[in-house]
Coordinates of C-alpha atoms in Angstrom, one line a residue:
M95 CA -38.4 -18.5 -59.9
S96 CA -36.2 -16.5 -57.9
S97 CA -37.6 -14.4 -55.3
T98 CA -35.9 -11.7 -53.5
S99 CA -36.7 -11.2 -49.9
T100 CA -36.0 -8.3 -47.8
P101 CA -33.1 -8.9 -45.4
R102 CA -34.1 -9.7 -41.8
P103 CA -32.8 -7.6 -39.0
R104 CA -30.2 -9.4 -37.0
R105 CA -30.8 -10.2 -33.4
G106 CA -28.1 -10.8 -30.8
G107 CA -25.1 -9.4 -32.7
A108 CA -26.5 -6.1 -33.6
G109 CA -24.5 -3.1 -32.5
L110 CA -25.8 -0.1 -30.6
G111 CA -26.7 2.9 -32.6
P112 CA -24.5 6.0 -32.3
G113 CA -26.9 7.8 -29.9
V114 CA -27.2 4.8 -27.5
A115 CA -23.4 4.1 -27.6
G116 CA -22.5 7.7 -26.9
R117 CA -24.9 7.9 -23.9
A118 CA -23.6 4.6 -22.6
F119 CA -20.0 5.8 -22.8
T120 CA -20.7 9.1 -21.1
V121 CA -22.3 7.2 -18.2
V122 CA -19.5 4.7 -17.9
G123 CA -16.6 7.1 -18.8
R124 CA -17.7 9.9 -16.5
A125 CA -15.4 10.8 -13.6
P126 CA -16.8 9.8 -10.2
R127 CA -18.2 12.5 -8.1
S128 CA -15.7 11.9 -5.3
P129 CA -12.2 10.5 -5.8
L130 CA -11.7 6.8 -5.5
P131 CA -9.9 5.9 -2.3
W132 CA -6.8 4.6 -4.1
S133 CA -6.6 7.4 -6.7
Q134 CA -3.7 9.8 -6.6
E135 CA -6.2 12.7 -5.9
S136 CA -7.5 10.9 -2.8
V137 CA -3.9 10.1 -1.6
D138 CA -2.9 13.7 -2.1
D139 CA -6.0 14.8 -0.1
G140 CA -5.0 12.4 2.7
L141 CA -1.4 13.7 2.7
Q142 CA -2.5 17.3 2.8
S143 CA -4.9 16.6 5.6
A144 CA -2.1 14.9 7.7
L145 CA 0.2 17.8 7.1
A146 CA -2.4 20.4 8.0
D147 CA -3.3 18.6 11.2
H148 CA 0.3 18.5 12.2
Q149 CA 1.0 22.1 11.4
Q150 CA -2.0 23.1 13.4
L151 CA -0.7 21.1 16.4
V152 CA 2.8 22.6 16.1
A153 CA 1.5 26.1 15.7
G154 CA -0.8 25.7 18.7
Q155 CA 1.6 24.0 21.1
W156 CA 5.3 24.5 20.3
A157 CA 6.1 27.0 17.6
E158 CA 5.2 30.0 19.8
A159 CA 7.4 28.8 22.7
F160 CA 10.5 28.7 20.5
E161 CA 9.7 31.6 18.1
D162 CA 11.6 34.4 19.9
L163 CA 13.7 32.2 22.3
D164 CA 17.0 33.7 23.1
E165 CA 19.2 34.5 26.1
D166 CA 17.0 37.5 26.9
V167 CA 14.0 35.3 27.6
L168 CA 16.0 33.2 30.0
G169 CA 17.3 36.4 31.6
E170 CA 13.7 37.6 32.1
V171 CA 12.8 34.3 33.7
A172 CA 15.7 34.8 36.1
Q173 CA 14.8 38.4 36.8
E174 CA 11.1 37.5 37.6
A175 CA 12.3 34.8 40.0
R176 CA 14.6 37.3 41.8
Q177 CA 11.7 39.8 42.1
D178 CA 9.5 37.0 43.6
G179 CA 12.3 36.0 46.1
Q180 CA 13.0 32.7 44.3
D181 CA 16.2 31.2 43.2
P182 CA 16.8 32.5 39.6
A183 CA 19.0 29.5 38.6
R184 CA 16.3 27.1 39.7
A185 CA 13.7 29.1 37.8
V186 CA 15.7 29.1 34.6
D187 CA 16.4 25.3 35.0
V188 CA 12.7 24.6 35.4
F189 CA 11.9 26.7 32.4
V190 CA 14.6 25.1 30.2
R191 CA 13.5 21.6 31.3
S192 CA 9.9 22.4 30.3
L193 CA 11.2 23.5 26.9
V194 CA 13.2 20.3 26.5
R195 CA 10.0 18.3 27.3
Q196 CA 8.1 20.3 24.6
L197 CA 10.9 19.5 22.1
E198 CA 10.5 15.8 23.0
D199 CA 6.7 16.0 22.4
W200 CA 7.3 17.8 19.1
K201 CA 9.8 15.1 18.0
R202 CA 7.2 12.4 18.8
A203 CA 4.6 14.4 16.9
D204 CA 7.0 14.5 13.9
A205 CA 7.4 10.7 14.1
V206 CA 3.6 10.4 14.1
L207 CA 3.4 12.7 11.1
A208 CA 5.9 10.6 9.2
K209 CA 3.8 7.5 10.0
A210 CA 0.6 9.2 9.0
L211 CA 2.1 10.3 5.7
D212 CA 3.3 6.7 5.0
E213 CA -0.2 5.4 5.7
A214 CA -1.9 8.1 3.6
A215 CA 0.4 7.3 0.7
L216 CA -1.1 3.7 0.6
G217 CA 2.3 2.1 0.0
R218 CA 3.4 4.5 -2.7
A219 CA 6.5 6.7 -2.5
L220 CA 5.7 10.1 -1.0
P221 CA 5.3 12.8 -3.7
V222 CA 8.1 15.3 -3.7
W223 CA 5.9 18.1 -2.2
A224 CA 5.0 15.8 0.7
A225 CA 8.6 14.7 1.4
D226 CA 9.7 18.4 1.2
A227 CA 6.9 19.4 3.7
L228 CA 8.0 16.6 6.1
A229 CA 11.6 17.8 5.8
A230 CA 10.6 21.3 6.5
E231 CA 8.7 20.3 9.6
Q232 CA 11.8 18.4 10.8
G233 CA 13.8 21.5 10.0
R234 CA 11.5 23.6 12.2
L235 CA 12.1 21.2 15.1
W236 CA 15.8 21.3 14.6
G237 CA 15.7 25.1 14.5
A238 CA 13.8 25.2 17.8
R239 CA 16.3 22.8 19.4
Q240 CA 19.2 25.0 18.1
A241 CA 17.5 28.1 19.5
L242 CA 17.2 26.5 22.9
L243 CA 20.9 25.4 22.9
E244 CA 22.1 28.9 21.9
A245 CA 19.9 30.6 24.4
V246 CA 21.2 28.4 27.3
A247 CA 24.8 28.8 26.2
R248 CA 24.6 32.6 25.9
H249 CA 22.6 32.9 29.1
H250 CA 25.3 31.0 31.0
H251 CA 28.4 32.1 29.2
G252 CA 27.5 35.5 27.7
G253 CA 27.5 36.4 24.1
P254 CA 30.1 35.2 21.6
A255 CA 33.6 36.4 22.4
P256 CA 36.6 36.4 20.1
W257 CA 38.9 33.5 20.6

């Protein structure tokens, strides 16, 4: 006599039902609440933070000193020294030397920025936007240096004259 029995449910190899599998995937596949430290988003945040800190430092300490620098500023320093009974050449020299020291500090800060960006990139190449921002910061430093050189040259030798 043949008997038919109802199939037994499998144990061990049974798959998860669609509801359970879907919930398990949403738990595992969900994006983390904060970016992982090695993710590109986290790297970008670190790069932006380093740039913002540097730009705040530059704006607070050096950018104002070089913003409107020209021969008139040096002339004003000399005029004030004359009014105070001091040597105007010495006053201009002291002022220019202080600006040169500020440029050196700014240059060191740019080197620190470059190192901070390299560290924040976690061994990856800098994204184009970060490399461009670094180049722009270095351009600002170069522009400040050029403004100082031109101001000194024009203060001592007058404005540009035809050859």
